[in-house]
Amino acid sequence: MTNDFKRAFKATPATAVLVTVMVLVYLWEVLQAHSFTINSQVLFHSGAQFSPAVYQLHQWWRLITAGFLHVTFSHLAFNMITLYFIGRLLEIELGPWRFLALFFLTVISGNLMSLAFGGVNVISAGASGGIFGLFGAIGMLGLLDKRRAYWRSQAKLMGIFILLSIVSSFATPDIDLSAHIGGLLGGFILVPAFISGFHYTGLFKVRVWHRLLAVIVYLALLAVIFSIAINRI
């Protein structure tokens, strides 16, 4: 068991670190709340997303910290299982630093979309925006995969999962669908900028202009969402 963990950590250290950090953060939340269901006060002081704090107190760092907090054990468990398996796939392809950068940027686009279209006075938290960003990245890799069917098959699986998640969100009012969509768009748009020229599969031929276009479109997306969010004040 220990050797398996060591091999997994060496193969995908960024995914392992992300999962470990989020579990430790949740345990810290539990100690503060004295419960496995985290109350609003603890979430707020821990850095969850709350529109008035972002707008009025200019606490924009909540767009990142909210992605590392979870409300219940089941919330954490579902997200961490998904992050572990999906994260490992992408980290092997992109490398740990590119993978981390992609995850953080999609957390931002997800939480910014939530700020623009989500509930105004609702406290929200969770890694779902970043995880949906990884789904979006796999979708784009499926489109770019010209030499074999591996990423195309993964993209089809992610498409089914995304569709089911969106449909189920209408029956679950606590799910922040806007954050999911923001993360999904961010990952789909941005991943070409992070494909390494020395990746292990050799599947993709991404030119410099494609990388630049990905960054420009992502920044344009953030600018549009930001302008909508600001106009809600």
mmCIF file of C-alpha atoms in Angstrom:
data_model
loop_
_atom_site.group_PDB
_atom_site.id
_atom_site.type_symbol
_atom_site.label_atom_id
_atom_site.label_comp_id
_atom_site.label_asym_id
_atom_site.label_seq_id
_atom_site.Cartn_x
_atom_site.Cartn_y
_atom_site.Cartn_z
ATOM 1 C CA MET A 1 0.000 0.000 0.000
ATOM 2 C CA THR A 2 2.802 2.429 0.940
ATOM 3 C CA ASN A 3 4.762 1.621 -2.214
ATOM 4 C CA ASP A 4 1.641 2.114 -4.348
ATOM 5 C CA PHE A 5 1.079 5.529 -2.756
ATOM 6 C CA LYS A 6 4.704 6.514 -3.353
ATOM 7 C CA ARG A 7 4.506 5.515 -7.008
ATOM 8 C CA ALA A 8 1.230 7.390 -7.455
ATOM 9 C CA PHE A 9 2.684 10.487 -5.793
ATOM 10 C CA LYS A 10 5.807 10.435 -7.984
ATOM 11 C CA ALA A 11 3.719 9.995 -11.133
ATOM 12 C CA THR A 12 1.229 12.763 -10.347
ATOM 13 C CA PRO A 13 2.476 14.880 -7.413
ATOM 14 C CA ALA A 14 0.306 17.926 -8.132
ATOM 15 C CA THR A 15 -2.931 15.934 -7.979
ATOM 16 C CA ALA A 16 -1.817 14.239 -4.755
ATOM 17 C CA VAL A 17 -0.918 17.591 -3.182
ATOM 18 C CA LEU A 18 -4.228 19.190 -4.194
ATOM 19 C CA VAL A 19 -6.272 16.342 -2.731
ATOM 20 C CA THR A 20 -4.187 16.273 0.466
ATOM 21 C CA VAL A 21 -4.457 20.022 0.983
ATOM 22 C CA MET A 22 -8.226 20.025 0.473
ATOM 23 C CA VAL A 23 -8.697 17.146 2.921
ATOM 24 C CA LEU A 24 -6.564 18.949 5.525
ATOM 25 C CA VAL A 25 -8.478 22.193 4.972
ATOM 26 C CA TYR A 26 -11.778 20.354 5.473
ATOM 27 C CA LEU A 27 -10.502 18.795 8.722
ATOM 28 C CA TRP A 28 -9.546 22.296 9.879
ATOM 29 C CA GLU A 29 -13.079 23.476 9.017
ATOM 30 C CA VAL A 30 -14.530 20.574 11.026
ATOM 31 C CA LEU A 31 -12.468 21.574 14.064
ATOM 32 C CA GLN A 32 -13.721 25.142 13.759
ATOM 33 C CA ALA A 33 -17.369 24.167 13.231
ATOM 34 C CA HIS A 34 -17.384 21.211 15.677
ATOM 35 C CA SER A 35 -19.359 19.387 13.024
ATOM 36 C CA PHE A 36 -18.854 17.544 9.726
ATOM 37 C CA THR A 37 -21.365 19.970 8.200
ATOM 38 C CA ILE A 38 -19.676 23.347 8.040
ATOM 39 C CA ASN A 39 -21.781 26.334 9.032
ATOM 40 C CA SER A 40 -21.915 29.636 7.163
ATOM 41 C CA GLN A 41 -19.856 31.524 9.734
ATOM 42 C CA VAL A 42 -16.909 29.138 9.489
ATOM 43 C CA LEU A 43 -17.157 29.085 5.699
ATOM 44 C CA PHE A 44 -17.148 32.872 5.559
ATOM 45 C CA HIS A 45 -14.123 33.273 7.841
ATOM 46 C CA SER A 46 -12.312 30.485 5.998
ATOM 47 C CA GLY A 47 -12.573 32.287 2.647
ATOM 48 C CA ALA A 48 -15.725 30.995 0.967
ATOM 49 C CA GLN A 49 -17.265 33.005 -1.835
ATOM 50 C CA PHE A 50 -19.705 35.665 -0.666
ATOM 51 C CA SER A 51 -20.605 38.420 -3.111
ATOM 52 C CA PRO A 52 -20.872 41.321 -0.615
ATOM 53 C CA ALA A 53 -17.412 40.516 0.790
ATOM 54 C CA VAL A 54 -15.931 40.434 -2.700
ATOM 55 C CA TYR A 55 -17.678 43.579 -3.944
ATOM 56 C CA GLN A 56 -17.699 45.760 -0.853
ATOM 57 C CA LEU A 57 -14.573 44.585 0.959
ATOM 58 C CA HIS A 58 -12.642 43.860 -2.266
ATOM 59 C CA GLN A 59 -11.725 40.370 -1.070
ATOM 60 C CA TRP A 60 -11.048 39.027 -4.545
ATOM 61 C CA TRP A 61 -8.810 36.321 -3.127
ATOM 62 C CA ARG A 62 -12.033 34.470 -2.276
ATOM 63 C CA LEU A 63 -12.227 33.508 -5.964
ATOM 64 C CA ILE A 64 -9.335 31.133 -5.215
ATOM 65 C CA THR A 65 -9.775 30.167 -1.568
ATOM 66 C CA ALA A 66 -13.417 29.162 -2.078
ATOM 67 C CA GLY A 67 -12.162 26.390 -4.365
ATOM 68 C CA PHE A 68 -10.378 24.691 -1.456
ATOM 69 C CA LEU A 69 -13.307 24.640 0.989
ATOM 70 C CA HIS A 70 -16.106 22.082 1.283
ATOM 71 C CA VAL A 71 -19.393 22.089 3.147
ATOM 72 C CA THR A 72 -19.997 18.424 4.016
ATOM 73 C CA PHE A 73 -18.034 15.177 4.045
ATOM 74 C CA SER A 74 -19.992 13.853 1.054
ATOM 75 C CA HIS A 75 -19.249 17.108 -0.807
ATOM 76 C CA LEU A 76 -15.536 16.644 -0.135
ATOM 77 C CA ALA A 77 -15.497 12.915 -0.895
ATOM 78 C CA PHE A 78 -17.243 13.218 -4.272
ATOM 79 C CA ASN A 79 -15.024 16.092 -5.378
ATOM 80 C CA MET A 80 -11.781 14.472 -4.213
ATOM 81 C CA ILE A 81 -12.525 11.125 -5.862
ATOM 82 C CA THR A 82 -13.299 12.928 -9.104
ATOM 83 C CA LEU A 83 -10.270 15.211 -8.818
ATOM 84 C CA TYR A 84 -7.960 12.279 -8.111
ATOM 85 C CA PHE A 85 -8.902 10.239 -11.178
ATOM 86 C CA ILE A 86 -9.449 13.107 -13.640
ATOM 87 C CA GLY A 87 -6.456 15.037 -12.302
ATOM 88 C CA ARG A 88 -4.098 12.114 -12.792
ATOM 89 C CA LEU A 89 -5.128 11.781 -16.446
ATOM 90 C CA LEU A 90 -4.419 15.426 -17.189
ATOM 91 C CA GLU A 91 -1.314 15.781 -15.047
ATOM 92 C CA ILE A 92 0.407 12.928 -16.875
ATOM 93 C CA GLU A 93 -0.324 14.726 -20.158
ATOM 94 C CA LEU A 94 0.413 18.310 -19.123
ATOM 95 C CA GLY A 95 2.991 17.945 -16.362
ATOM 96 C CA PRO A 96 2.502 19.012 -12.718
ATOM 97 C CA TRP A 97 3.117 22.759 -13.029
ATOM 98 C CA ARG A 98 0.989 23.226 -16.132
ATOM 99 C CA PHE A 99 -1.726 21.120 -14.536
ATOM 100 C CA LEU A 100 -1.683 23.231 -11.366
ATOM 101 C CA ALA A 101 -1.824 26.458 -13.357
ATOM 102 C CA LEU A 102 -4.780 25.166 -15.372
ATOM 103 C CA PHE A 103 -6.624 24.092 -12.228
ATOM 104 C CA PHE A 104 -6.138 27.433 -10.440
ATOM 105 C CA LEU A 105 -7.179 29.453 -13.495
ATOM 106 C CA THR A 106 -10.349 27.418 -13.972
ATOM 107 C CA VAL A 107 -11.189 27.805 -10.277
ATOM 108 C CA ILE A 108 -10.986 31.565 -10.877
ATOM 109 C CA SER A 109 -13.147 31.500 -14.023
ATOM 110 C CA GLY A 110 -15.689 29.277 -12.261
ATOM 111 C CA ASN A 111 -15.975 31.434 -9.159
ATOM 112 C CA LEU A 112 -16.038 34.624 -11.216
ATOM 113 C CA MET A 113 -18.923 33.198 -13.253
ATOM 114 C CA SER A 114 -20.659 32.409 -9.958
ATOM 115 C CA LEU A 115 -20.099 36.003 -8.893
ATOM 116 C CA ALA A 116 -21.685 37.231 -12.122
ATOM 117 C CA PHE A 117 -24.670 34.866 -12.311
ATOM 118 C CA GLY A 118 -24.976 33.058 -8.968
ATOM 119 C CA GLY A 119 -26.863 34.032 -5.844
ATOM 120 C CA VAL A 120 -25.937 37.497 -4.580
ATOM 121 C CA ASN A 121 -26.125 36.772 -0.851
ATOM 122 C CA VAL A 122 -25.239 33.084 -0.954
ATOM 123 C CA ILE A 123 -22.073 31.647 0.588
ATOM 124 C CA SER A 124 -20.577 29.075 -1.764
ATOM 125 C CA ALA A 125 -17.523 26.831 -1.689
ATOM 126 C CA GLY A 126 -16.094 23.761 -3.356
ATOM 127 C CA ALA A 127 -13.589 22.557 -5.937
ATOM 128 C CA SER A 128 -16.303 21.864 -8.521
ATOM 129 C CA GLY A 129 -15.421 24.863 -10.704
ATOM 130 C CA GLY A 130 -11.832 23.662 -11.056
ATOM 131 C CA ILE A 131 -12.923 20.058 -11.573
ATOM 132 C CA PHE A 132 -15.301 21.117 -14.347
ATOM 133 C CA GLY A 133 -12.366 23.054 -15.759
ATOM 134 C CA LEU A 134 -10.532 19.729 -16.046
ATOM 135 C CA PHE A 135 -13.588 18.268 -17.785
ATOM 136 C CA GLY A 136 -13.500 21.154 -20.248
ATOM 137 C CA ALA A 137 -9.783 20.609 -20.847
ATOM 138 C CA ILE A 138 -10.398 16.957 -21.669
ATOM 139 C CA GLY A 139 -13.138 18.028 -24.083
ATOM 140 C CA MET A 140 -10.697 20.249 -25.972
ATOM 141 C CA LEU A 141 -8.021 17.534 -25.965
ATOM 142 C CA GLY A 142 -10.597 15.255 -27.567
ATOM 143 C CA LEU A 143 -11.032 17.769 -30.391
ATOM 144 C CA LEU A 144 -7.276 18.187 -30.801
ATOM 145 C CA ASP A 145 -6.502 14.448 -30.728
ATOM 146 C CA LYS A 146 -5.764 13.732 -34.401
ATOM 147 C CA ARG A 147 -3.561 10.650 -34.104
ATOM 148 C CA ARG A 148 -5.506 8.170 -31.992
ATOM 149 C CA ALA A 149 -8.847 7.850 -30.231
ATOM 150 C CA TYR A 150 -7.690 7.990 -26.586
ATOM 151 C CA TRP A 151 -8.623 11.582 -25.731
ATOM 152 C CA ARG A 152 -11.657 11.475 -28.013
ATOM 153 C CA SER A 153 -13.024 8.561 -25.989
ATOM 154 C CA GLN A 154 -12.254 10.345 -22.724
ATOM 155 C CA ALA A 155 -13.991 13.479 -24.016
ATOM 156 C CA LYS A 156 -17.131 11.481 -24.853
ATOM 157 C CA LEU A 157 -17.224 10.062 -21.322
ATOM 158 C CA MET A 158 -16.776 13.536 -19.853
ATOM 159 C CA GLY A 159 -19.549 14.850 -22.091
ATOM 160 C CA ILE A 160 -21.993 12.283 -20.706
ATOM 161 C CA PHE A 161 -20.948 13.068 -17.140
ATOM 162 C CA ILE A 162 -21.272 16.825 -17.693
ATOM 163 C CA LEU A 163 -24.754 16.414 -19.202
ATOM 164 C CA LEU A 164 -25.896 14.298 -16.252
ATOM 165 C CA SER A 165 -24.409 16.815 -13.805
ATOM 166 C CA ILE A 166 -26.173 19.749 -15.441
ATOM 167 C CA VAL A 167 -29.516 17.923 -15.495
ATOM 168 C CA SER A 168 -29.160 16.873 -11.834
ATOM 169 C CA SER A 169 -28.262 20.423 -10.799
ATOM 170 C CA PHE A 170 -31.804 21.570 -11.612
ATOM 171 C CA ALA A 171 -33.106 19.121 -9.007
ATOM 172 C CA THR A 172 -30.465 20.127 -6.433
ATOM 173 C CA PRO A 173 -30.765 23.818 -5.541
ATOM 174 C CA ASP A 174 -27.498 23.891 -3.555
ATOM 175 C CA ILE A 175 -25.384 23.224 -6.670
ATOM 176 C CA ASP A 176 -23.776 26.332 -8.157
ATOM 177 C CA LEU A 177 -24.288 25.636 -11.856
ATOM 178 C CA SER A 178 -22.762 28.964 -12.893
ATOM 179 C CA ALA A 179 -19.442 28.016 -11.253
ATOM 180 C CA HIS A 180 -19.475 24.703 -13.106
ATOM 181 C CA ILE A 181 -20.072 26.417 -16.441
ATOM 182 C CA GLY A 182 -17.376 29.042 -15.776
ATOM 183 C CA GLY A 183 -14.822 26.380 -14.934
ATOM 184 C CA LEU A 184 -15.848 24.257 -17.905
ATOM 185 C CA LEU A 185 -15.437 27.146 -20.357
ATOM 186 C CA GLY A 186 -12.121 28.169 -18.807
ATOM 187 C CA GLY A 187 -10.606 24.701 -19.118
ATOM 188 C CA PHE A 188 -11.939 24.158 -22.644
ATOM 189 C CA ILE A 189 -10.531 27.462 -23.876
ATOM 190 C CA LEU A 190 -7.226 27.533 -22.031
ATOM 191 C CA VAL A 191 -5.766 24.020 -22.209
ATOM 192 C CA PRO A 192 -4.010 24.472 -25.599
ATOM 193 C CA ALA A 193 -1.729 27.021 -23.901
ATOM 194 C CA PHE A 194 -0.540 24.313 -21.491
ATOM 195 C CA ILE A 195 0.125 21.415 -23.861
ATOM 196 C CA SER A 196 3.818 20.686 -23.643
ATOM 197 C CA GLY A 197 5.966 20.273 -26.724
ATOM 198 C CA PHE A 198 7.568 17.285 -25.000
ATOM 199 C CA HIS A 199 4.495 15.450 -23.733
ATOM 200 C CA TYR A 200 4.649 11.686 -23.521
ATOM 201 C CA THR A 201 1.978 10.883 -26.100
ATOM 202 C CA GLY A 202 3.005 13.100 -28.995
ATOM 203 C CA LEU A 203 -0.637 13.423 -29.982
ATOM 204 C CA PHE A 204 -0.969 17.145 -30.451
ATOM 205 C CA LYS A 205 0.522 19.694 -32.796
ATOM 206 C CA VAL A 206 -0.343 23.031 -31.209
ATOM 207 C CA ARG A 207 1.225 26.062 -32.859
ATOM 208 C CA VAL A 208 2.305 29.264 -31.114
ATOM 209 C CA TRP A 209 -0.654 31.227 -32.502
ATOM 210 C CA HIS A 210 -3.037 28.610 -31.093
ATOM 211 C CA ARG A 211 -1.502 29.006 -27.630
ATOM 212 C CA LEU A 212 -1.714 32.795 -27.853
ATOM 213 C CA LEU A 213 -5.296 32.630 -29.065
ATOM 214 C CA ALA A 214 -6.223 30.414 -26.113
ATOM 215 C CA VAL A 215 -4.796 32.933 -23.649
ATOM 216 C CA ILE A 216 -6.447 35.898 -25.391
ATOM 217 C CA VAL A 217 -9.877 34.229 -25.503
ATOM 218 C CA TYR A 218 -9.586 33.185 -21.841
ATOM 219 C CA LEU A 219 -8.699 36.742 -20.793
ATOM 220 C CA ALA A 220 -11.577 38.068 -22.908
ATOM 221 C CA LEU A 221 -13.909 35.620 -21.153
ATOM 222 C CA LEU A 222 -12.727 36.855 -17.756
ATOM 223 C CA ALA A 223 -13.168 40.475 -18.840
ATOM 224 C CA VAL A 224 -16.753 39.882 -19.973
ATOM 225 C CA ILE A 225 -17.685 37.958 -16.831
ATOM 226 C CA PHE A 226 -15.983 40.573 -14.635
ATOM 227 C CA SER A 227 -17.908 43.407 -16.281
ATOM 228 C CA ILE A 228 -21.184 41.558 -15.708
ATOM 229 C CA ALA A 229 -20.251 40.876 -12.091
ATOM 230 C CA ILE A 230 -19.340 44.514 -11.428
ATOM 231 C CA ASN A 231 -22.626 45.726 -12.912
ATOM 232 C CA ARG A 232 -24.515 43.641 -10.341
ATOM 233 C CA ILE A 233 -23.308 45.880 -7.520
#
